[in-house]
Amino acid sequence: MSHLSPNHRATSRKSDDAYLRELGYEPVLTRRMGPFGNFAISFSVISVLSGCMTLYGFGLSTGGPAVMLWGWIVVGAMVMFIGAALAEVTSAYPTSGALYYQAEQLGGRKWGWYTGWLNLLGLLGAIAGIDYGAALFTGALFNLQWGFEPTPGRIMVIFLCILALHLALNLFGVRLVSILNSISVWWHLGGVTVIVGALALVPSHHQSSDFVFGEFVNNTGWSPLYAAVLGLLLAQYTFCGYDASAHLSEETTDAQVSASRGIIHSIGWSWLAGFVLLAGLTYAIQDYAGTVGTATGVPPAQIFLDALGVAGAKTLLLVVIIAQLCCGNAETAAASRMVFAFSRDGALPGSHLWRQVDRRTGTPRMAVLLSVVCAAVLALPSLYSPVAYAAITSINVVGITPAYAIPIYLRIKNRHRFQPGPWNLGNWGVTVGTIAVGWVVFVTVLFCLPQTRPADGLVSVETFNYAPIALLVVLLLAWGWWRKQGSSYQVPAQNFDRSAATYEDEVV
């Protein structure tokens, strides 16, 4: 569906920066990321070894194997529509602000403002979800190795240590982030191959294809239909974060094409790898009930243990944990660029702090710090609620997915004044965008609904889905801050006389 304009040529750093100036921004970030690195960051953020693995237990109870496998196919197809439509808009506006900048250009200042706050909520929720998932798997590995009991308090300590690691790595600069992401791509693809290969070859017993593609399980207390659509969360949560390619576009060469291709290719390869991974795991289940109620805290660890023994389980858990750490590191980079860009336009409280760029590394270090701290706060309810992790992942979905749809919707609404970039959908743009927006409306409503029905029918602290509360709080904060400070929010498209000195003052 996509095509490049005939006169497109490889864009040099000079022309990348020249186009950024046309969009109203003076380049201050370091452009050291190539096309593969840009693809790699979105592929790493999607991370099938993070999303599929950490929510696999959720999927076992909300629809079971049938919903996981068929849901993956359906959701992946719909996400390709979203990704293609978003890639087209990104090609026209390749800035670190990404979604909110695009919305502002196509719809006006308020559209950009609220899109930015939703995008920020989703990105911060993603850091929390990814790193907390890595903490759960690390706890499972420690359980097998030393008999470690993965209590909520201990998992929280591991989670905070992982956040600190990602904070440190992201302070070194985008070059290190790009190298780690490139390694992450091959680690993910190799990891899926090793895991699926081991689960296919070693155990003597496998589930039938009828079980893998047809077994329906409902442990939610809700109706079968409701449980089935809830089960889509596994796939929809995993397919989040591909806007990372757009957020890193100011640090990417040939950004108008590289960022768009990064979005599409990351979704496509993740779609294939995730399906293979989910199928491989499900075929290898030895004891369904034992897998759901595993003492390790994470069902995939029990699958490894039952199918491969303790040594094999430890090895594969280590493969998964390293992939999850790469994923969280990439997401921290993407979220911090969003914080930097939003602060650059005066949209966050304390913007003068968060838009500072380190002169030596070219990294928005304070934005990295804020991103990590906010992710830690979002995960705190996990100390008290057994369903909080599903709520954290829902926060990611209900924050970032609408933010994807807003610039797509505005591109459709204002199609006659939209000027496509070199990567575009041609005459298919409106059709693809319409399908994408419709799907986003559906999943946003879905994941604000309760996920587990208590036996007594009364929702409690332990079973409450606090994702819509987080969404409401952020929207109220955005509304209140708009009332107080909205006049200072001015993206450069409406203020082209900003000089380089404006940003040089923020480089420390």
Short mmCIF file of C-alpha atoms in Angstrom, two decimals:
data_model
loop_
_atom_site.label_atom_id
_atom_site.label_comp_id
_atom_site.label_asym_id
_atom_site.label_seq_id
_atom_site.Cartn_x
_atom_site.Cartn_y
_atom_site.Cartn_z
CA MET A 1 0.00 0.00 0.00
CA SER A 2 2.86 2.35 0.70
CA HIS A 3 5.13 3.98 -1.80
CA LEU A 4 7.95 6.48 -1.91
CA SER A 5 7.78 9.63 -3.94
CA PRO A 6 9.77 9.28 -7.17
CA ASN A 7 12.07 12.15 -6.31
CA HIS A 8 12.95 10.80 -2.91
CA ARG A 9 16.63 10.28 -2.24
CA ALA A 10 18.63 9.28 0.81
CA THR A 11 18.52 12.15 3.23
CA SER A 12 21.78 13.43 4.64
CA ARG A 13 22.12 14.75 8.16
CA LYS A 14 22.14 18.27 6.75
CA SER A 15 18.82 17.83 4.96
CA ASP A 16 17.33 16.00 7.97
CA ASP A 17 18.18 18.94 10.16
CA ALA A 18 17.07 21.41 7.51
CA TYR A 19 13.64 19.79 7.38
CA LEU A 20 13.45 19.81 11.18
CA ARG A 21 14.10 23.57 11.07
CA GLU A 22 11.29 23.93 8.55
CA LEU A 23 9.05 22.24 11.11
CA GLY A 24 10.16 24.88 13.59
CA TYR A 25 12.74 23.13 15.76
CA GLU A 26 16.42 23.82 16.07
CA PRO A 27 18.27 20.46 16.16
CA VAL A 28 19.82 19.81 19.58
CA LEU A 29 19.72 16.02 19.85
CA THR A 30 22.51 13.96 18.32
CA ARG A 31 21.59 12.23 15.03
CA ARG A 32 23.54 8.97 15.39
CA MET A 33 20.86 6.34 14.71
CA GLY A 34 20.56 4.66 11.32
CA PRO A 35 17.46 3.02 9.74
CA PHE A 36 18.12 -0.36 11.36
CA GLY A 37 18.59 1.24 14.77
CA ASN A 38 15.29 3.07 14.37
CA PHE A 39 13.50 -0.17 13.49
CA ALA A 40 15.29 -1.91 16.34
CA ILE A 41 14.00 0.43 19.03
CA SER A 42 10.34 -0.18 18.10
CA PHE A 43 10.93 -3.91 17.70
CA SER A 44 12.60 -3.95 21.12
CA VAL A 45 9.76 -1.99 22.71
CA ILE A 46 7.08 -4.27 21.23
CA SER A 47 9.18 -7.20 22.48
CA VAL A 48 7.24 -10.43 22.09
CA LEU A 49 9.46 -11.93 24.79
CA SER A 50 8.11 -9.31 27.16
CA GLY A 51 4.44 -8.81 26.28
CA CYS A 52 3.57 -12.38 25.28
CA MET A 53 5.44 -13.87 28.23
CA THR A 54 4.32 -11.56 31.02
CA LEU A 55 0.62 -11.72 30.08
CA TYR A 56 0.62 -15.39 29.09
CA GLY A 57 -0.90 -16.35 32.44
CA PHE A 58 -3.60 -13.71 31.97
CA GLY A 59 -4.38 -15.24 28.59
CA LEU A 60 -4.65 -18.76 30.03
CA SER A 61 -7.60 -17.61 32.17
CA THR A 62 -9.26 -15.14 29.79
CA GLY A 63 -10.15 -17.28 26.83
CA GLY A 64 -7.27 -19.74 26.96
CA PRO A 65 -5.25 -21.02 23.97
CA ALA A 66 -7.93 -20.34 21.34
CA VAL A 67 -8.22 -16.65 22.19
CA MET A 68 -4.46 -16.23 22.54
CA LEU A 69 -3.66 -17.66 19.11
CA TRP A 70 -6.59 -16.39 17.07
CA GLY A 71 -6.63 -13.12 19.00
CA TRP A 72 -2.97 -12.61 18.12
CA ILE A 73 -3.76 -12.97 14.42
CA VAL A 74 -6.74 -10.59 14.52
CA VAL A 75 -5.11 -7.95 16.73
CA GLY A 76 -1.90 -8.06 14.70
CA ALA A 77 -3.86 -7.40 11.51
CA MET A 78 -5.67 -4.44 13.05
CA VAL A 79 -2.45 -3.03 14.47
CA MET A 80 -0.93 -3.13 10.99
CA PHE A 81 -3.70 -0.74 9.91
CA ILE A 82 -2.90 1.57 12.83
CA GLY A 83 0.83 1.35 12.15
CA ALA A 84 0.49 2.08 8.44
CA ALA A 85 -1.72 5.10 9.05
CA LEU A 86 0.60 6.39 11.76
CA ALA A 87 3.67 5.80 9.60
CA GLU A 88 2.16 8.00 6.88
CA VAL A 89 1.66 10.90 9.29
CA THR A 90 5.10 10.36 10.83
CA SER A 91 6.74 10.71 7.43
CA ALA A 92 5.24 14.20 7.16
CA TYR A 93 6.18 15.22 10.72
CA PRO A 94 9.32 13.39 11.95
CA THR A 95 9.88 15.03 15.36
CA SER A 96 10.53 13.75 18.89
CA GLY A 97 7.10 15.02 19.89
CA ALA A 98 5.63 12.60 17.35
CA LEU A 99 1.92 12.08 18.05
CA TYR A 100 1.16 15.34 19.83
CA TYR A 101 3.08 17.42 17.28
CA GLN A 102 1.22 15.66 14.47
CA ALA A 103 -2.14 16.27 16.17
CA GLU A 104 -1.35 19.94 16.71
CA GLN A 105 -0.37 20.42 13.08
CA LEU A 106 -3.51 18.72 11.80
CA GLY A 107 -6.07 19.85 14.38
CA GLY A 108 -4.83 22.72 16.51
CA ARG A 109 -3.30 23.39 19.91
CA LYS A 110 -5.85 21.62 22.13
CA TRP A 111 -5.73 18.47 20.04
CA GLY A 112 -1.95 18.44 20.42
CA TRP A 113 -2.12 19.14 24.15
CA TYR A 114 -4.44 16.25 25.05
CA THR A 115 -2.76 13.87 22.61
CA GLY A 116 0.54 14.58 24.31
CA TRP A 117 -0.80 13.84 27.77
CA LEU A 118 -2.37 10.57 26.61
CA ASN A 119 0.82 9.57 24.83
CA LEU A 120 2.83 10.36 27.93
CA LEU A 121 0.54 8.25 30.14
CA GLY A 122 0.84 5.32 27.76
CA LEU A 123 4.62 5.53 27.52
CA LEU A 124 5.10 5.75 31.28
CA GLY A 125 2.66 2.87 31.76
CA ALA A 126 4.71 0.88 29.27
CA ILE A 127 7.93 1.36 31.25
CA ALA A 128 6.14 0.23 34.40
CA GLY A 129 4.56 -2.77 32.69
CA ILE A 130 7.72 -3.93 30.95
CA ASP A 131 10.05 -3.57 33.90
CA TYR A 132 7.58 -5.03 36.39
CA GLY A 133 7.16 -8.00 34.05
CA ALA A 134 10.94 -8.39 33.97
CA ALA A 135 10.92 -8.30 37.78
CA LEU A 136 8.32 -11.10 37.88
CA PHE A 137 10.44 -13.29 35.61
CA THR A 138 13.58 -12.48 37.59
CA GLY A 139 11.72 -13.54 40.74
CA ALA A 140 10.79 -16.82 39.02
CA LEU A 141 14.43 -17.45 38.11
CA PHE A 142 15.49 -16.73 41.70
CA ASN A 143 12.77 -19.11 42.89
CA LEU A 144 14.21 -21.95 40.81
CA GLN A 145 17.79 -21.13 41.72
CA TRP A 146 17.56 -20.34 45.44
CA GLY A 147 13.98 -21.08 46.52
CA PHE A 148 13.27 -17.34 46.54
CA GLU A 149 9.65 -16.52 47.47
CA PRO A 150 8.38 -13.93 44.96
CA THR A 151 6.29 -11.80 47.35
CA PRO A 152 4.94 -8.43 46.12
CA GLY A 153 7.45 -6.56 48.27
CA ARG A 154 10.43 -8.49 46.92
CA ILE A 155 9.22 -8.15 43.34
CA MET A 156 8.93 -4.39 43.90
CA VAL A 157 12.56 -4.22 45.05
CA ILE A 158 13.69 -6.09 41.92
CA PHE A 159 11.52 -3.76 39.82
CA LEU A 160 13.16 -0.66 41.32
CA CYS A 161 16.61 -2.12 40.67
CA ILE A 162 15.69 -2.69 37.00
CA LEU A 163 14.42 0.89 36.72
CA ALA A 164 17.73 2.13 38.16
CA LEU A 165 19.63 0.09 35.56
CA HIS A 166 17.63 1.61 32.72
CA LEU A 167 18.12 5.07 34.16
CA ALA A 168 21.89 4.57 34.15
CA LEU A 169 22.04 3.12 30.63
CA ASN A 170 19.95 5.93 29.16
CA LEU A 171 22.16 8.61 30.67
CA PHE A 172 25.09 7.54 28.48
CA GLY A 173 23.60 8.75 25.19
CA VAL A 174 21.64 7.56 22.18
CA ARG A 175 24.62 5.76 20.63
CA LEU A 176 24.65 3.18 23.43
CA VAL A 177 20.86 2.89 23.26
CA SER A 178 21.07 2.25 19.51
CA ILE A 179 23.76 -0.42 19.92
CA LEU A 180 21.76 -2.20 22.64
CA ASN A 181 18.63 -2.10 20.49
CA SER A 182 20.45 -3.61 17.53
CA ILE A 183 21.68 -6.43 19.75
CA SER A 184 18.14 -6.76 21.11
CA VAL A 185 16.69 -7.52 17.65
CA TRP A 186 18.93 -10.54 17.16
CA TRP A 187 18.53 -11.60 20.78
CA HIS A 188 14.73 -11.58 20.40
CA LEU A 189 14.72 -13.49 17.11
CA GLY A 190 17.34 -15.95 18.36
CA GLY A 191 15.55 -16.26 21.70
CA VAL A 192 12.22 -17.14 20.08
CA THR A 193 13.99 -19.71 17.90
CA VAL A 194 15.78 -21.30 20.87
CA ILE A 195 12.67 -21.36 23.09
CA VAL A 196 10.34 -22.77 20.46
CA GLY A 197 12.98 -25.21 19.23
CA ALA A 198 13.66 -26.55 22.72
CA LEU A 199 9.95 -26.87 23.53
CA ALA A 200 9.34 -28.65 20.24
CA LEU A 201 12.22 -31.13 20.42
CA VAL A 202 12.80 -32.00 24.09
CA PRO A 203 9.46 -32.93 25.73
CA SER A 204 7.95 -36.27 24.72
CA HIS A 205 4.38 -35.01 25.09
CA HIS A 206 2.74 -32.10 23.24
CA GLN A 207 -0.80 -30.78 23.13
CA SER A 208 -2.85 -31.40 20.01
CA SER A 209 -3.56 -28.71 17.43
CA ASP A 210 -7.23 -28.93 18.39
CA PHE A 211 -6.23 -27.89 21.92
CA VAL A 212 -3.85 -25.12 20.84
CA PHE A 213 -6.27 -23.50 18.40
CA GLY A 214 -9.60 -24.57 19.87
CA GLU A 215 -9.44 -24.85 23.67
CA PHE A 216 -11.45 -22.10 25.37
CA VAL A 217 -10.98 -21.39 29.09
CA ASN A 218 -12.89 -18.83 31.15
CA ASN A 219 -11.77 -18.22 34.74
CA THR A 220 -12.93 -14.60 34.89
CA GLY A 221 -16.44 -15.10 36.23
CA TRP A 222 -17.83 -13.17 33.27
CA SER A 223 -19.64 -14.47 30.19
CA PRO A 224 -17.63 -16.39 27.57
CA LEU A 225 -17.90 -13.54 25.03
CA TYR A 226 -16.71 -10.97 27.54
CA ALA A 227 -13.83 -13.21 28.60
CA ALA A 228 -12.84 -13.70 24.96
CA VAL A 229 -12.60 -10.00 24.20
CA LEU A 230 -10.74 -9.39 27.49
CA GLY A 231 -8.21 -11.96 26.33
CA LEU A 232 -7.26 -9.64 23.48
CA LEU A 233 -5.32 -7.58 26.04
CA LEU A 234 -2.34 -9.93 25.70
CA ALA A 235 -1.90 -9.12 22.01
CA GLN A 236 -2.97 -5.48 22.19
CA TYR A 237 -0.57 -4.74 25.06
CA THR A 238 2.30 -6.45 23.26
CA PHE A 239 1.62 -4.45 20.09
CA CYS A 240 2.25 -1.13 21.82
CA GLY A 241 5.27 1.13 21.60
CA TYR A 242 6.00 1.22 17.88
CA ASP A 243 5.71 5.02 18.08
CA ALA A 244 9.24 4.79 19.53
CA SER A 245 10.50 5.05 15.94
CA ALA A 246 8.77 8.42 15.65
CA HIS A 247 10.01 9.66 19.03
CA LEU A 248 13.61 8.88 18.03
CA SER A 249 13.27 10.46 14.57
CA GLU A 250 15.28 13.56 15.53
CA GLU A 251 18.18 11.21 16.27
CA THR A 252 17.73 9.15 13.06
CA THR A 253 19.18 9.68 9.59
CA ASP A 254 16.75 9.88 6.65
CA ALA A 255 14.05 10.31 9.26
CA GLN A 256 11.09 10.85 6.93
CA VAL A 257 11.46 7.33 5.56
CA SER A 258 13.42 5.49 8.26
CA ALA A 259 10.94 6.23 11.05
CA SER A 260 7.95 5.15 8.95
CA ARG A 261 9.63 1.95 7.87
CA GLY A 262 10.70 1.33 11.45
CA ILE A 263 7.05 1.39 12.55
CA ILE A 264 5.84 -1.00 9.83
CA HIS A 265 8.72 -3.46 9.93
CA SER A 266 8.68 -3.69 13.74
CA ILE A 267 4.98 -4.59 13.74
CA GLY A 268 5.35 -7.13 10.93
CA TRP A 269 8.30 -9.01 12.39
CA SER A 270 6.75 -8.96 15.86
CA TRP A 271 3.50 -10.34 14.45
CA LEU A 272 5.32 -13.34 13.00
CA ALA A 273 7.67 -13.95 15.93
CA GLY A 274 4.91 -13.61 18.51
CA PHE A 275 2.67 -16.14 16.80
CA VAL A 276 5.48 -18.68 16.66
CA LEU A 277 6.29 -18.06 20.33
CA LEU A 278 2.69 -18.38 21.56
CA ALA A 279 2.16 -21.55 19.55
CA GLY A 280 5.40 -23.08 20.80
CA LEU A 281 4.54 -22.34 24.44
CA THR A 282 0.99 -23.66 24.18
CA TYR A 283 1.92 -26.91 22.43
CA ALA A 284 4.39 -27.59 25.27
CA ILE A 285 1.94 -27.22 28.18
CA GLN A 286 2.12 -30.40 30.28
CA ASP A 287 -0.33 -29.54 33.08
CA TYR A 288 -2.77 -26.69 32.41
CA ALA A 289 -3.98 -26.23 36.00
CA GLY A 290 -0.44 -26.49 37.36
CA THR A 291 0.75 -23.93 34.85
CA VAL A 292 -1.96 -21.44 35.85
CA GLY A 293 -1.31 -21.89 39.59
CA THR A 294 2.48 -22.12 39.44
CA ALA A 295 4.51 -21.30 42.54
CA THR A 296 7.04 -19.45 40.39
CA GLY A 297 4.53 -16.66 39.79
CA VAL A 298 4.82 -16.79 35.99
CA PRO A 299 3.21 -19.61 33.94
CA PRO A 300 5.84 -19.71 31.15
CA ALA A 301 8.43 -20.60 33.79
CA GLN A 302 6.30 -23.60 34.78
CA ILE A 303 6.02 -24.63 31.13
CA PHE A 304 9.82 -24.54 30.85
CA LEU A 305 10.17 -26.46 34.10
CA ASP A 306 7.70 -29.20 33.19
CA ALA A 307 8.97 -29.61 29.63
CA LEU A 308 12.73 -29.15 30.06
CA GLY A 309 13.61 -29.63 33.72
CA VAL A 310 15.22 -27.18 36.12
CA ALA A 311 18.40 -26.49 34.12
CA GLY A 312 16.53 -25.91 30.88
CA ALA A 313 13.97 -23.70 32.61
CA LYS A 314 16.70 -21.52 34.13
CA THR A 315 18.41 -21.10 30.78
CA LEU A 316 15.26 -20.07 28.93
CA LEU A 317 14.18 -17.75 31.74
CA LEU A 318 17.53 -15.98 31.44
CA VAL A 319 16.97 -15.58 27.68
CA VAL A 320 13.55 -14.03 28.35
CA ILE A 321 14.80 -11.72 31.13
CA ILE A 322 17.60 -10.28 29.00
CA ALA A 323 15.09 -9.60 26.21
CA GLN A 324 12.77 -7.89 28.69
CA LEU A 325 15.61 -5.74 29.99
CA CYS A 326 16.38 -4.64 26.43
CA CYS A 327 12.71 -3.86 25.93
CA GLY A 328 12.47 -1.73 29.07
CA ASN A 329 15.64 0.13 28.16
CA ALA A 330 14.27 1.00 24.71
CA GLU A 331 10.93 2.12 26.18
CA THR A 332 12.73 4.37 28.67
CA ALA A 333 14.52 6.05 25.76
CA ALA A 334 11.26 6.58 23.86
CA ALA A 335 9.37 7.94 26.88
CA SER A 336 12.17 10.31 27.81
CA ARG A 337 12.16 11.80 24.29
CA MET A 338 8.43 12.39 24.64
CA VAL A 339 9.00 14.14 27.97
CA PHE A 340 11.78 16.23 26.41
CA ALA A 341 9.71 17.22 23.39
CA PHE A 342 6.57 18.04 25.37
CA SER A 343 8.63 20.15 27.80
CA ARG A 344 10.37 21.86 24.89
CA ASP A 345 6.94 23.24 23.98
CA GLY A 346 6.12 24.21 27.58
CA ALA A 347 3.42 21.60 28.18
CA LEU A 348 4.62 20.00 31.44
CA PRO A 349 4.96 21.41 34.94
CA GLY A 350 8.65 22.24 35.39
CA SER A 351 9.28 22.18 31.64
CA HIS A 352 12.49 24.18 32.03
CA LEU A 353 14.01 21.20 33.87
CA TRP A 354 12.84 18.35 31.67
CA ARG A 355 13.92 19.93 28.35
CA GLN A 356 17.56 20.26 29.36
CA VAL A 357 20.02 18.40 27.11
CA ASP A 358 23.42 17.27 28.32
CA ARG A 359 26.07 18.96 26.21
CA ARG A 360 28.45 15.99 26.26
CA THR A 361 26.07 13.11 25.50
CA GLY A 362 23.28 14.98 23.67
CA THR A 363 20.78 13.24 25.97
CA PRO A 364 17.80 14.79 27.83
CA ARG A 365 18.98 13.42 31.18
CA MET A 366 16.37 15.04 33.41
CA ALA A 367 13.63 13.74 31.10
CA VAL A 368 15.04 10.23 31.56
CA LEU A 369 14.95 10.67 35.34
CA LEU A 370 11.35 11.90 35.35
CA SER A 371 10.23 9.00 33.15
CA VAL A 372 11.72 6.41 35.49
CA VAL A 373 10.30 8.01 38.64
CA CYS A 374 6.79 8.22 37.18
CA ALA A 375 6.95 4.56 36.09
CA ALA A 376 7.87 3.59 39.67
CA VAL A 377 4.83 5.45 41.02
CA LEU A 378 2.47 3.76 38.54
CA ALA A 379 3.57 0.31 39.73
CA LEU A 380 3.11 0.96 43.46
CA PRO A 381 -0.45 -0.52 43.59
CA SER A 382 1.12 -3.89 42.76
CA LEU A 383 2.13 -4.05 46.43
CA TYR A 384 -1.52 -4.31 47.41
CA SER A 385 -3.50 -5.71 44.47
CA PRO A 386 -3.00 -9.06 42.70
CA VAL A 387 -4.66 -7.70 39.55
CA ALA A 388 -2.63 -4.48 39.48
CA TYR A 389 -0.22 -5.76 36.82
CA ALA A 390 -3.07 -6.26 34.34
CA ALA A 391 -4.20 -2.73 35.22
CA ILE A 392 -0.71 -1.37 34.52
CA THR A 393 -0.76 -2.97 31.09
CA SER A 394 -4.25 -1.58 30.53
CA ILE A 395 -2.92 1.90 31.38
CA ASN A 396 -0.42 1.48 28.57
CA VAL A 397 -3.17 0.48 26.14
CA VAL A 398 -5.81 3.07 27.13
CA GLY A 399 -3.23 5.84 27.16
CA ILE A 400 -1.16 5.23 24.08
CA THR A 401 -3.69 3.65 21.72
CA PRO A 402 -6.05 6.67 21.62
CA ALA A 403 -2.97 8.84 21.16
CA TYR A 404 -2.18 6.82 18.03
CA ALA A 405 -5.68 7.36 16.70
CA ILE A 406 -5.98 11.12 17.18
CA PRO A 407 -3.47 12.23 14.50
CA ILE A 408 -4.86 9.52 12.19
CA TYR A 409 -8.40 10.81 12.72
CA LEU A 410 -7.29 14.40 12.10
CA ARG A 411 -5.44 13.35 8.96
CA ILE A 412 -8.74 11.88 7.69
CA LYS A 413 -10.81 14.86 8.80
CA ASN A 414 -8.45 17.39 7.24
CA ARG A 415 -7.35 15.23 4.32
CA HIS A 416 -7.39 18.08 1.82
CA ARG A 417 -4.71 20.07 3.63
CA PHE A 418 -2.58 17.13 4.73
CA GLN A 419 0.74 17.17 2.87
CA PRO A 420 2.08 13.59 2.79
CA GLY A 421 5.75 12.87 3.25
CA PRO A 422 7.86 10.60 1.03
CA TRP A 423 6.43 7.47 2.75
CA ASN A 424 2.68 7.48 2.19
CA LEU A 425 -0.34 5.28 1.48
CA GLY A 426 -1.52 7.10 -1.62
CA ASN A 427 -5.26 6.71 -2.24
CA TRP A 428 -5.54 4.10 0.54
CA GLY A 429 -4.75 6.58 3.31
CA VAL A 430 -8.32 7.43 4.30
CA THR A 431 -9.57 3.81 4.18
CA VAL A 432 -6.69 2.48 6.24
CA GLY A 433 -7.01 5.32 8.73
CA THR A 434 -10.77 4.80 9.17
CA ILE A 435 -10.30 1.11 10.02
CA ALA A 436 -7.52 2.03 12.45
CA VAL A 437 -9.61 4.62 14.32
CA GLY A 438 -12.56 2.23 14.62
CA TRP A 439 -10.39 -0.46 16.19
CA VAL A 440 -8.85 2.01 18.65
CA VAL A 441 -12.28 3.11 19.89
CA PHE A 442 -13.20 -0.54 20.51
CA VAL A 443 -10.09 -1.51 22.50
CA THR A 444 -10.01 1.71 24.52
CA VAL A 445 -13.52 1.11 25.85
CA LEU A 446 -12.80 -2.58 26.37
CA PHE A 447 -9.75 -2.19 28.58
CA CYS A 448 -11.40 0.31 30.88
CA LEU A 449 -13.89 -2.39 31.92
CA PRO A 450 -13.50 -4.79 34.92
CA GLN A 451 -11.24 -7.77 34.18
CA THR A 452 -12.14 -10.16 37.02
CA ARG A 453 -15.56 -10.75 38.54
CA PRO A 454 -15.43 -11.36 42.32
CA ALA A 455 -17.32 -14.38 43.68
CA ASP A 456 -19.60 -12.14 45.74
CA GLY A 457 -20.18 -9.82 42.80
CA LEU A 458 -18.62 -6.83 44.61
CA VAL A 459 -15.52 -5.17 43.19
CA SER A 460 -12.82 -4.67 45.84
CA VAL A 461 -9.37 -3.12 46.07
CA GLU A 462 -7.92 -6.50 45.06
CA THR A 463 -10.04 -6.84 41.90
CA PHE A 464 -10.47 -3.21 40.82
CA ASN A 465 -9.18 -2.18 37.39
CA TYR A 466 -7.63 1.19 38.14
CA ALA A 467 -6.63 1.88 34.52
CA PRO A 468 -9.65 4.19 33.89
CA ILE A 469 -8.84 6.07 37.12
CA ALA A 470 -5.28 6.69 35.91
CA LEU A 471 -6.71 7.84 32.58
CA LEU A 472 -9.16 10.19 34.30
CA VAL A 473 -6.46 11.63 36.58
CA VAL A 474 -4.20 12.39 33.63
CA LEU A 475 -7.03 14.00 31.64
CA LEU A 476 -7.97 16.14 34.65
CA LEU A 477 -4.33 17.12 35.13
CA ALA A 478 -4.09 17.99 31.45
CA TRP A 479 -7.30 20.05 31.67
CA GLY A 480 -6.19 21.87 34.82
CA TRP A 481 -2.72 22.58 33.48
CA TRP A 482 -4.24 23.83 30.23
CA ARG A 483 -6.38 26.28 32.18
CA LYS A 484 -3.35 27.51 34.11
CA GLN A 485 -0.54 27.29 31.59
CA GLY A 486 -2.03 26.55 28.18
CA SER A 487 -1.11 29.96 26.84
CA SER A 488 2.60 29.07 27.15
CA TYR A 489 2.15 25.93 25.07
CA GLN A 490 3.19 26.92 21.58
CA VAL A 491 4.63 24.48 19.09
CA PRO A 492 7.05 26.05 16.64
CA ALA A 493 4.75 25.76 13.64
CA GLN A 494 2.94 28.78 15.08
CA ASN A 495 6.12 30.44 16.23
CA PHE A 496 8.72 30.04 13.51
CA ASP A 497 10.88 32.87 14.80
CA ARG A 498 12.29 30.72 17.61
CA SER A 499 16.03 30.95 17.42
CA ALA A 500 18.72 28.40 18.16
CA ALA A 501 19.57 30.39 21.28
CA THR A 502 16.24 29.38 22.78
CA TYR A 503 17.50 25.84 23.04
CA GLU A 504 21.16 26.55 23.55
CA ASP A 505 20.19 27.99 26.92
CA GLU A 506 18.80 24.58 27.83
CA VAL A 507 21.90 22.61 26.85
CA VAL A 508 23.89 21.95 30.00
#
